[in-house]
Tab-separated table of C-alpha atoms in Angstrom:
chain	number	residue	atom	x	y	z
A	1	UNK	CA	0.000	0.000	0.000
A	2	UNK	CA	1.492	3.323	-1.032
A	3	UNK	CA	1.535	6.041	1.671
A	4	UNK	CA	4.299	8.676	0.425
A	5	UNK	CA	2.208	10.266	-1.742
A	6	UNK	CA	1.521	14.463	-1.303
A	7	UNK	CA	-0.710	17.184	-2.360
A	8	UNK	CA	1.675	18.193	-4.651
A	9	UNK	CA	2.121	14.924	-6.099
A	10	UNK	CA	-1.735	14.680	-7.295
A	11	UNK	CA	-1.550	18.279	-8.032
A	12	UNK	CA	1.159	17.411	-11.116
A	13	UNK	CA	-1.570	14.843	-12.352
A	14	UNK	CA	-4.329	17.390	-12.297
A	15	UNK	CA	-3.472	21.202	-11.906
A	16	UNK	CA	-6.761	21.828	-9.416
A	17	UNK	CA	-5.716	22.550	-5.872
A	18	UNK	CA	-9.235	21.216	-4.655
A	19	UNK	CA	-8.923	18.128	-6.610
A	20	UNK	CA	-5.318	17.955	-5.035
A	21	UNK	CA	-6.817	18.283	-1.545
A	22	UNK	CA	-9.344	15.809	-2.038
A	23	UNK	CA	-6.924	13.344	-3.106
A	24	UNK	CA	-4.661	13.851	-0.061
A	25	UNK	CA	-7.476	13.660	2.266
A	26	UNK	CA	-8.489	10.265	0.333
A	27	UNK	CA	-5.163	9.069	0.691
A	28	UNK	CA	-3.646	6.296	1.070
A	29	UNK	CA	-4.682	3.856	-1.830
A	30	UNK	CA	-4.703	0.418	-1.672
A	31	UNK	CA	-3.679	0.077	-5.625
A	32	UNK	CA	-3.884	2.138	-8.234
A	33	UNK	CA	-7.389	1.343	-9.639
A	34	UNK	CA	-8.501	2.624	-6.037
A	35	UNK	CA	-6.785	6.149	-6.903
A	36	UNK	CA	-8.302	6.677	-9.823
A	37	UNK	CA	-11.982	5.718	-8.541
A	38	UNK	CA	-11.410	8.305	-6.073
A	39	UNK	CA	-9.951	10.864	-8.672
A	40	UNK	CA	-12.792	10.162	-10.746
A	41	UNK	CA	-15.592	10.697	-8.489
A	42	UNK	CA	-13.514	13.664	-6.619
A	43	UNK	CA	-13.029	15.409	-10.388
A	44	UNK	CA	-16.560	14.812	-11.676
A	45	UNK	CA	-19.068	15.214	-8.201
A	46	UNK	CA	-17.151	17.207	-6.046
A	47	UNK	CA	-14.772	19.978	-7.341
A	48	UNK	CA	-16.949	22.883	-8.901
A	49	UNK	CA	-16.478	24.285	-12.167
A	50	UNK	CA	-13.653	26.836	-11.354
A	51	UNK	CA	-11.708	23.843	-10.548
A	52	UNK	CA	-11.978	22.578	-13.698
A	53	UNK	CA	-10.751	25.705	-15.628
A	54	UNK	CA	-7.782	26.194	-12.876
A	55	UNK	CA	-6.499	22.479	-14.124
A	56	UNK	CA	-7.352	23.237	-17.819
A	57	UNK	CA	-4.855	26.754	-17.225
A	58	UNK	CA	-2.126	24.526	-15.728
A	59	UNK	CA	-1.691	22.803	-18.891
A	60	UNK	CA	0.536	23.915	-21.745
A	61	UNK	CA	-1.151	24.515	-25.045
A	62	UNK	CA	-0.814	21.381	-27.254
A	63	UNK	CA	2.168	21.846	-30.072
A	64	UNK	CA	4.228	24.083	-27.401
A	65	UNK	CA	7.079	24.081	-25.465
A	66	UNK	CA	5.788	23.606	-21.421
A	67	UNK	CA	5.904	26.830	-19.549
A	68	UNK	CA	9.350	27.458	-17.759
A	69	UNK	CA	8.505	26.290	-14.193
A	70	UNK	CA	9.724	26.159	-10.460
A	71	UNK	CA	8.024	24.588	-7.996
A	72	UNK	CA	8.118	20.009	-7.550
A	73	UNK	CA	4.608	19.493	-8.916
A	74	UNK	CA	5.174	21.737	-12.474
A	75	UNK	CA	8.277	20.540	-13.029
A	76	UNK	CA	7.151	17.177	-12.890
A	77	UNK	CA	3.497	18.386	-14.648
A	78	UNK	CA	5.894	19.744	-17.599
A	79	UNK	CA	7.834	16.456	-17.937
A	80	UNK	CA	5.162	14.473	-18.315
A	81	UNK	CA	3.339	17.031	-20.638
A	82	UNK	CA	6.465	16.826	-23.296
A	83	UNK	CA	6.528	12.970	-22.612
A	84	UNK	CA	2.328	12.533	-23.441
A	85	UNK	CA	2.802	15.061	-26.580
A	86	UNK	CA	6.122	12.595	-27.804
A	87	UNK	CA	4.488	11.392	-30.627
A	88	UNK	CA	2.607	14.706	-31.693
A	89	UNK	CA	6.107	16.493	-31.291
A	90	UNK	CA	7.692	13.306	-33.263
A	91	UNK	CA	5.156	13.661	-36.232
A	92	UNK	CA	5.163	17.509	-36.581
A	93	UNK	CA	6.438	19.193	-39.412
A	94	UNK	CA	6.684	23.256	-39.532
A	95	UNK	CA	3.123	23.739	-41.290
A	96	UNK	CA	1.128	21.207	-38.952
A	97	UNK	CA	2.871	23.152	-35.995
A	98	UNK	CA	1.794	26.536	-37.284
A	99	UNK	CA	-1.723	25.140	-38.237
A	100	UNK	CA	-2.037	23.709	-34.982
A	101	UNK	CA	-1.145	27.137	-32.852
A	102	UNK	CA	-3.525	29.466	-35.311
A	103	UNK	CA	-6.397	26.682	-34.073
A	104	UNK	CA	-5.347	26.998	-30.785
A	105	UNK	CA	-5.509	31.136	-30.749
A	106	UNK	CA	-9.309	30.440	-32.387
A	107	UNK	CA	-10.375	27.479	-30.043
A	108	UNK	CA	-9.193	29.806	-26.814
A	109	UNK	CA	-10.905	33.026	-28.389
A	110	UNK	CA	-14.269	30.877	-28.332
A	111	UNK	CA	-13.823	28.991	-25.268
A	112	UNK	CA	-11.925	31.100	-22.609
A	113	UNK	CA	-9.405	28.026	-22.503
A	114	UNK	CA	-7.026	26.457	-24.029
A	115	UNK	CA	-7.787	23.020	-26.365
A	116	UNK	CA	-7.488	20.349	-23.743
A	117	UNK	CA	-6.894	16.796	-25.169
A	118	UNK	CA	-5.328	13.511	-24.163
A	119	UNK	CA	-2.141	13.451	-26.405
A	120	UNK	CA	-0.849	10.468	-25.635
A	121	UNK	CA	-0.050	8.362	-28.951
A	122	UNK	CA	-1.675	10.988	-31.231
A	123	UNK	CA	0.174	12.460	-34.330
A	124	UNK	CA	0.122	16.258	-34.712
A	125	UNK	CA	-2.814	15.553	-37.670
A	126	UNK	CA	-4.620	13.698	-35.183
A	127	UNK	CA	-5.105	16.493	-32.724
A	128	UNK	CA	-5.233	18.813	-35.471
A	129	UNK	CA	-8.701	17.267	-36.260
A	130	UNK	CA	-10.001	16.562	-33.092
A	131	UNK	CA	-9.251	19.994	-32.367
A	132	UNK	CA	-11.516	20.911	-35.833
A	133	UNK	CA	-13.757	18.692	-34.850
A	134	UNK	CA	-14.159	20.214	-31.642
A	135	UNK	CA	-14.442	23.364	-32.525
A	136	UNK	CA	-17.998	23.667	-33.348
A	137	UNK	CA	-19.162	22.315	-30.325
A	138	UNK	CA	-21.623	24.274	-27.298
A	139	UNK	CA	-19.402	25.518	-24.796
A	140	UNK	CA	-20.607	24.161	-22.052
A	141	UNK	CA	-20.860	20.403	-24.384
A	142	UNK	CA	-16.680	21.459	-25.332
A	143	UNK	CA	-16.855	22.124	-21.283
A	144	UNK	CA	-16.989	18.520	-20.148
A	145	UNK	CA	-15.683	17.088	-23.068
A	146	UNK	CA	-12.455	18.741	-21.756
A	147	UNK	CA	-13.055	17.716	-18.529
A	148	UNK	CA	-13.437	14.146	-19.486
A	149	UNK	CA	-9.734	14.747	-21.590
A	150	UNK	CA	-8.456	15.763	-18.732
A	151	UNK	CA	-9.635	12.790	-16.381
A	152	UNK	CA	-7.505	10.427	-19.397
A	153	UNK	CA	-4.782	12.453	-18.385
A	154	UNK	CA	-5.181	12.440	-14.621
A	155	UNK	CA	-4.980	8.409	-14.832
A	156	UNK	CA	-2.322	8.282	-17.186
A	157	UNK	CA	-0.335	10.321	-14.522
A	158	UNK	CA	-1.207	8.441	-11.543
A	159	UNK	CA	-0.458	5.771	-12.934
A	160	UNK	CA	3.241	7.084	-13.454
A	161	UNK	CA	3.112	8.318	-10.260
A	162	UNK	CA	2.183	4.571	-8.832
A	163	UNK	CA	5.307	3.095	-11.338
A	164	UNK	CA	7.727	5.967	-9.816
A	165	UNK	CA	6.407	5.040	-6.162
A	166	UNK	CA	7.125	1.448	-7.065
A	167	UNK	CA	10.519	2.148	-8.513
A	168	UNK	CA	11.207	3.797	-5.430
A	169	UNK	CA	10.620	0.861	-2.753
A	170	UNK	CA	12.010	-1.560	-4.865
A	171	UNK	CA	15.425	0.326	-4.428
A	172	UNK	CA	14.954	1.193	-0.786
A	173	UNK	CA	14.250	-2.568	-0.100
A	174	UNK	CA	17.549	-3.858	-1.744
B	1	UNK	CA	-38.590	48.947	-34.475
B	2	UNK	CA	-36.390	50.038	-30.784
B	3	UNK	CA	-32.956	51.503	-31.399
B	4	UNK	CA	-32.155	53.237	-28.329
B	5	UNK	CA	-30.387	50.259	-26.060
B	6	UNK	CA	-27.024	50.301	-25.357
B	7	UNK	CA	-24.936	47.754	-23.820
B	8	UNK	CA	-25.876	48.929	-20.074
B	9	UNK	CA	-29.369	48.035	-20.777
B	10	UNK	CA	-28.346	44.357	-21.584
B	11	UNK	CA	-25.962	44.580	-18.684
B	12	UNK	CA	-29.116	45.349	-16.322
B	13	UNK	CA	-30.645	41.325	-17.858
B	14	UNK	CA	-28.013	39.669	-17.894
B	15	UNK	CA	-24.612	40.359	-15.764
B	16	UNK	CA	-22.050	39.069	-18.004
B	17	UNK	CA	-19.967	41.930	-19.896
B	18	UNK	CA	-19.719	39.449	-22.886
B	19	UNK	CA	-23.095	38.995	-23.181
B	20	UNK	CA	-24.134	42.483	-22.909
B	21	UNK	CA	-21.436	43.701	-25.869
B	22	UNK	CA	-22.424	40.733	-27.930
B	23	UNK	CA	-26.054	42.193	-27.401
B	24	UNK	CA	-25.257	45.598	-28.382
B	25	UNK	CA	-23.516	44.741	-31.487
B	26	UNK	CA	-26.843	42.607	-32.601
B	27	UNK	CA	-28.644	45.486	-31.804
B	28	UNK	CA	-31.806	47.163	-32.653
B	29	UNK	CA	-34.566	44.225	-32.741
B	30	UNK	CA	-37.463	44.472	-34.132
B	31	UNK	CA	-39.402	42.948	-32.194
B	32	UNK	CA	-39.053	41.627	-28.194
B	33	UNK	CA	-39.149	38.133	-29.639
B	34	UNK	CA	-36.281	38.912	-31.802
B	35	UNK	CA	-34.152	40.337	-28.962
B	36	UNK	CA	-35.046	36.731	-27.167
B	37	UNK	CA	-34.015	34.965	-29.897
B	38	UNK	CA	-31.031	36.362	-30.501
B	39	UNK	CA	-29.976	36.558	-26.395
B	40	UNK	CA	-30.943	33.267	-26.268
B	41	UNK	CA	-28.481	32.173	-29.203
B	42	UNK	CA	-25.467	34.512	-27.557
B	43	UNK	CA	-25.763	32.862	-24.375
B	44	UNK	CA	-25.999	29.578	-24.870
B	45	UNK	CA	-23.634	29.173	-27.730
B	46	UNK	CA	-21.266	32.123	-27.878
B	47	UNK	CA	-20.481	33.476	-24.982
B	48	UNK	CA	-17.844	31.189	-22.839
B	49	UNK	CA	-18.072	29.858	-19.827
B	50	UNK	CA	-16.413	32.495	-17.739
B	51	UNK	CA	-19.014	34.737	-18.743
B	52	UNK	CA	-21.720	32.565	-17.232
B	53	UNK	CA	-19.979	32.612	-14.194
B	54	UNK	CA	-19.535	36.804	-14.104
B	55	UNK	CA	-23.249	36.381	-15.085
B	56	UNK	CA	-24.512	34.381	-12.011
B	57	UNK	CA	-21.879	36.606	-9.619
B	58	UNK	CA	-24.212	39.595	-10.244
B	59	UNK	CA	-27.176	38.434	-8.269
B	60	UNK	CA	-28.124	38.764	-5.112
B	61	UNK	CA	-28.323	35.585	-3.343
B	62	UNK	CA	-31.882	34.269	-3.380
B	63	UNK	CA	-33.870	35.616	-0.260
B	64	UNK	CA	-31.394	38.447	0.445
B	65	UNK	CA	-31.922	41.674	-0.436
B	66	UNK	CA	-30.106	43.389	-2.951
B	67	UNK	CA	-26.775	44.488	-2.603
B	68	UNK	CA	-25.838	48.452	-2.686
B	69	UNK	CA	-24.887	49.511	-5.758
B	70	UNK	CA	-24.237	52.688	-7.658
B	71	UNK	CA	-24.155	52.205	-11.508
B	72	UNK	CA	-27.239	52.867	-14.004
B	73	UNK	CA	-27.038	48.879	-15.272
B	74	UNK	CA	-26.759	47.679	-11.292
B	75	UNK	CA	-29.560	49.586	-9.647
B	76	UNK	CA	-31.994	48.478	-12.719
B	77	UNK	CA	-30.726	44.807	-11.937
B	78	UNK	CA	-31.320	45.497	-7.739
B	79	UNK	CA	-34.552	47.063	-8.496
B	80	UNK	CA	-36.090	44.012	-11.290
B	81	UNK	CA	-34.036	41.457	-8.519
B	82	UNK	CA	-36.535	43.003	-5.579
B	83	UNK	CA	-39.462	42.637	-8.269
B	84	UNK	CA	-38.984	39.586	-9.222
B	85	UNK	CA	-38.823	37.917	-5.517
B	86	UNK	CA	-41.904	39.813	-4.631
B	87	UNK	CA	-43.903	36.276	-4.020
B	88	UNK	CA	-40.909	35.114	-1.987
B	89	UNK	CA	-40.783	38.248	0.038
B	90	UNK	CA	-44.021	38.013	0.897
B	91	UNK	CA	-44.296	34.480	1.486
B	92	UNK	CA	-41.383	34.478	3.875
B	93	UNK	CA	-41.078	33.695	7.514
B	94	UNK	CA	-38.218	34.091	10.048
B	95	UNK	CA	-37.671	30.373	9.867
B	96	UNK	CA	-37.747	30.034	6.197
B	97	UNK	CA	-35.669	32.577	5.571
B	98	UNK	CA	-33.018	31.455	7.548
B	99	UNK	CA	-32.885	27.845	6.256
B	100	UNK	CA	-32.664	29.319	2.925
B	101	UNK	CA	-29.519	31.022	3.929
B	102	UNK	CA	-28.089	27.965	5.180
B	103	UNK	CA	-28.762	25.997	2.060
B	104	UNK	CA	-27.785	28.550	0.091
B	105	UNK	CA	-24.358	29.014	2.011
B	106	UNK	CA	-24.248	24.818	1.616
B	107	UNK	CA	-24.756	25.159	-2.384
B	108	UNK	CA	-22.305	27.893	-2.521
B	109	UNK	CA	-20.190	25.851	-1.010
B	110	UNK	CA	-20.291	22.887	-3.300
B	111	UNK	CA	-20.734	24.594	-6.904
B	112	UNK	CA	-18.594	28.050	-6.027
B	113	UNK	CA	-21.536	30.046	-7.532
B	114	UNK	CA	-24.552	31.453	-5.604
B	115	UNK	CA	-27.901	29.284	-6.143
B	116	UNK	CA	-29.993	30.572	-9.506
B	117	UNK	CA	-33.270	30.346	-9.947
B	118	UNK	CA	-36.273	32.134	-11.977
B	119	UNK	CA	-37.726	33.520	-8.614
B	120	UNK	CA	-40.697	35.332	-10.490
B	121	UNK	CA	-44.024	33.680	-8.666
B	122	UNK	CA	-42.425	31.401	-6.636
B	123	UNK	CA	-43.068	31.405	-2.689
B	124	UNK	CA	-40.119	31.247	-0.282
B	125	UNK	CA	-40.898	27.281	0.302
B	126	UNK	CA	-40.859	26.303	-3.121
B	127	UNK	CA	-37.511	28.331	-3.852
B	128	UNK	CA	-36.085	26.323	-0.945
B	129	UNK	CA	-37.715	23.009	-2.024
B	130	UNK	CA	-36.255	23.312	-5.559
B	131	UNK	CA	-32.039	24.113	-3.848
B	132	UNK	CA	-32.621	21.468	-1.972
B	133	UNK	CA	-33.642	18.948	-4.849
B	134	UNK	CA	-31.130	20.706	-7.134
B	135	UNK	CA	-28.064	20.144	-4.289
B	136	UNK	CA	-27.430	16.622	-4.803
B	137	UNK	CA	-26.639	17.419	-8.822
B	138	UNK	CA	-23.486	17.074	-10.272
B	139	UNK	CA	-21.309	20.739	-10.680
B	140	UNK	CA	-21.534	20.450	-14.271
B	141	UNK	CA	-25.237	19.590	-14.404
B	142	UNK	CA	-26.020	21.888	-12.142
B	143	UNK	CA	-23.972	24.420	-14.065
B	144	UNK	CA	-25.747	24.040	-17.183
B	145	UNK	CA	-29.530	23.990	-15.453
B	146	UNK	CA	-28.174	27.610	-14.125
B	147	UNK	CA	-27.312	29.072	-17.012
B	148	UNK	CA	-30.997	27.767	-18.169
B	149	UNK	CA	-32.311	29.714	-15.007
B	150	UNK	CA	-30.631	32.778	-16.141
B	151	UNK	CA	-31.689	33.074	-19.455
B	152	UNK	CA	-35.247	32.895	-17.769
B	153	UNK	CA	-33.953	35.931	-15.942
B	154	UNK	CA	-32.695	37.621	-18.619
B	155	UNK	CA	-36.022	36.854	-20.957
B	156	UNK	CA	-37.995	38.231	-18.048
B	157	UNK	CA	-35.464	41.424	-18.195
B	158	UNK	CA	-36.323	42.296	-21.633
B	159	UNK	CA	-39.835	42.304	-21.895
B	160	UNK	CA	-39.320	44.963	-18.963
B	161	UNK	CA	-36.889	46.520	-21.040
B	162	UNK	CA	-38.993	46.618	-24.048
B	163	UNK	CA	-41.497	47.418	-22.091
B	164	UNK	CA	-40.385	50.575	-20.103
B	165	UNK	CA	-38.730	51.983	-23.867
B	166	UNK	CA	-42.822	51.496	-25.230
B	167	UNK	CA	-43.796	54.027	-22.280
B	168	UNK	CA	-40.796	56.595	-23.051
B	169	UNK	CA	-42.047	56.406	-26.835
B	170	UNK	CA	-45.353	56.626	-25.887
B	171	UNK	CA	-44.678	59.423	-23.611
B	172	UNK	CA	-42.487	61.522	-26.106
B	173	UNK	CA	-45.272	61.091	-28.794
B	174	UNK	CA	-47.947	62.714	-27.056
């Protein structure tokens, strides 16, 4: 059972400081399927709405470099940011990349964030559409259909943080 | 055909700066039904979440009375807030009033916005009936039945609106 794990740990898998909270105060976790059923009830019934646009602002737009950072939890945010947008980054030519950041600039103008997406795996011309397909959409419809990108990306990080944590004891108990 | 609103006037139905400039620039209607129409379609699919948010901030929690204010668009929307919670006002005991504020502090709590509702008619009971069968929702449902609530408001709004310009016309023609 893990039992290291901090506010500031859950806050580089989601970039809400209530969600963070939540998870520290539902902490520990017997495995890692247990986190996430607590991160996904905590993300969709109990943090409000601002929440969910404080973790959408922690994110770097898709197609850019992360923000230059500081503190534990967005260094380690950033890290895993570049490492989920590999293959986007890896698939990218100069034209996708400038296609991709005039969408962005439109997708923010209409939304009030930025274009929040799952990246892991994807090719630049796969988010490209998504992001076109998107578009279109109600606000409050693109509203939880971010939220519900950013819940893939919440359990793709605890997950890392769960390998990490494993990594971790492993060593110690050599 | 009206032509003398300007974007205060929208500001006064509907708190939400986005809305009100959006309003302005669609501006004159013909008709009041073309001013709903076209209020309805700005606020449910153009303007961004944020400005539902800044929207719901401008009222006066349900039961309280209206908070001092000193600008042409805020007094209008203190003034039509009193009106329209006439039946609640005058339905409303000691008791009832108080349990309302503690629900309403409890739903502020859990969504970060104050509880909306199309008060118009309603007695203080029912008001209180409907938070508490609204409380157990989801933030994002709840969000969205909100933003329904205020476009009730704001529909409300404009007939006064349209109204109190037919009297001025009326009044300059004689």
């Amino acid at each position: 059972m893990e039992s290291g794990f901090e506010e500031k740990d859950f806050l580089a898998c989601c970039g809400s400081t209530k969600f963070a909270k939540e998870m520290a105060l539902a902490a520990p976790f017997a495995s890692l399927e247990q986190a996430v059923a607590a991160a996904t009830d905590i993300w969709f019934n109990k943090v409000d709405v601002s929440a969910w646009l404080q973790a959408f602002s922690a994110h770097p737009q898709i197609g850019d470099s992360a923000p230059s950072s500081q503190s534990h939890h967005q260094t380690t945010s950033a890290q895993w940011s570049k490492g989920e947008q590999s293959t986007a980054l890896a698939t990218a030519t100069g034209s996708s990349l400038q296609e991709l950041s005039e969408w962005n600039a439109r997708y923010r103008q209409k939304f009030g964030f930025i274009f929040i997406i799952c990246a892991s795996g994807r090719s630049t011309d796969e988010i490209l559409a998504e992001l076109k397909n998107r578009y279109p959409n109600r606000p409050i419809v693109e509203f939880e259909i971010a939220a519900q990108e950013q819940m893939k990306v919440t359990e793709l990080r605890l997950k890392k943080l769960f390998t990490s944590k494993a990594k971790v004891s492993s060593t110690s108990d050599q």
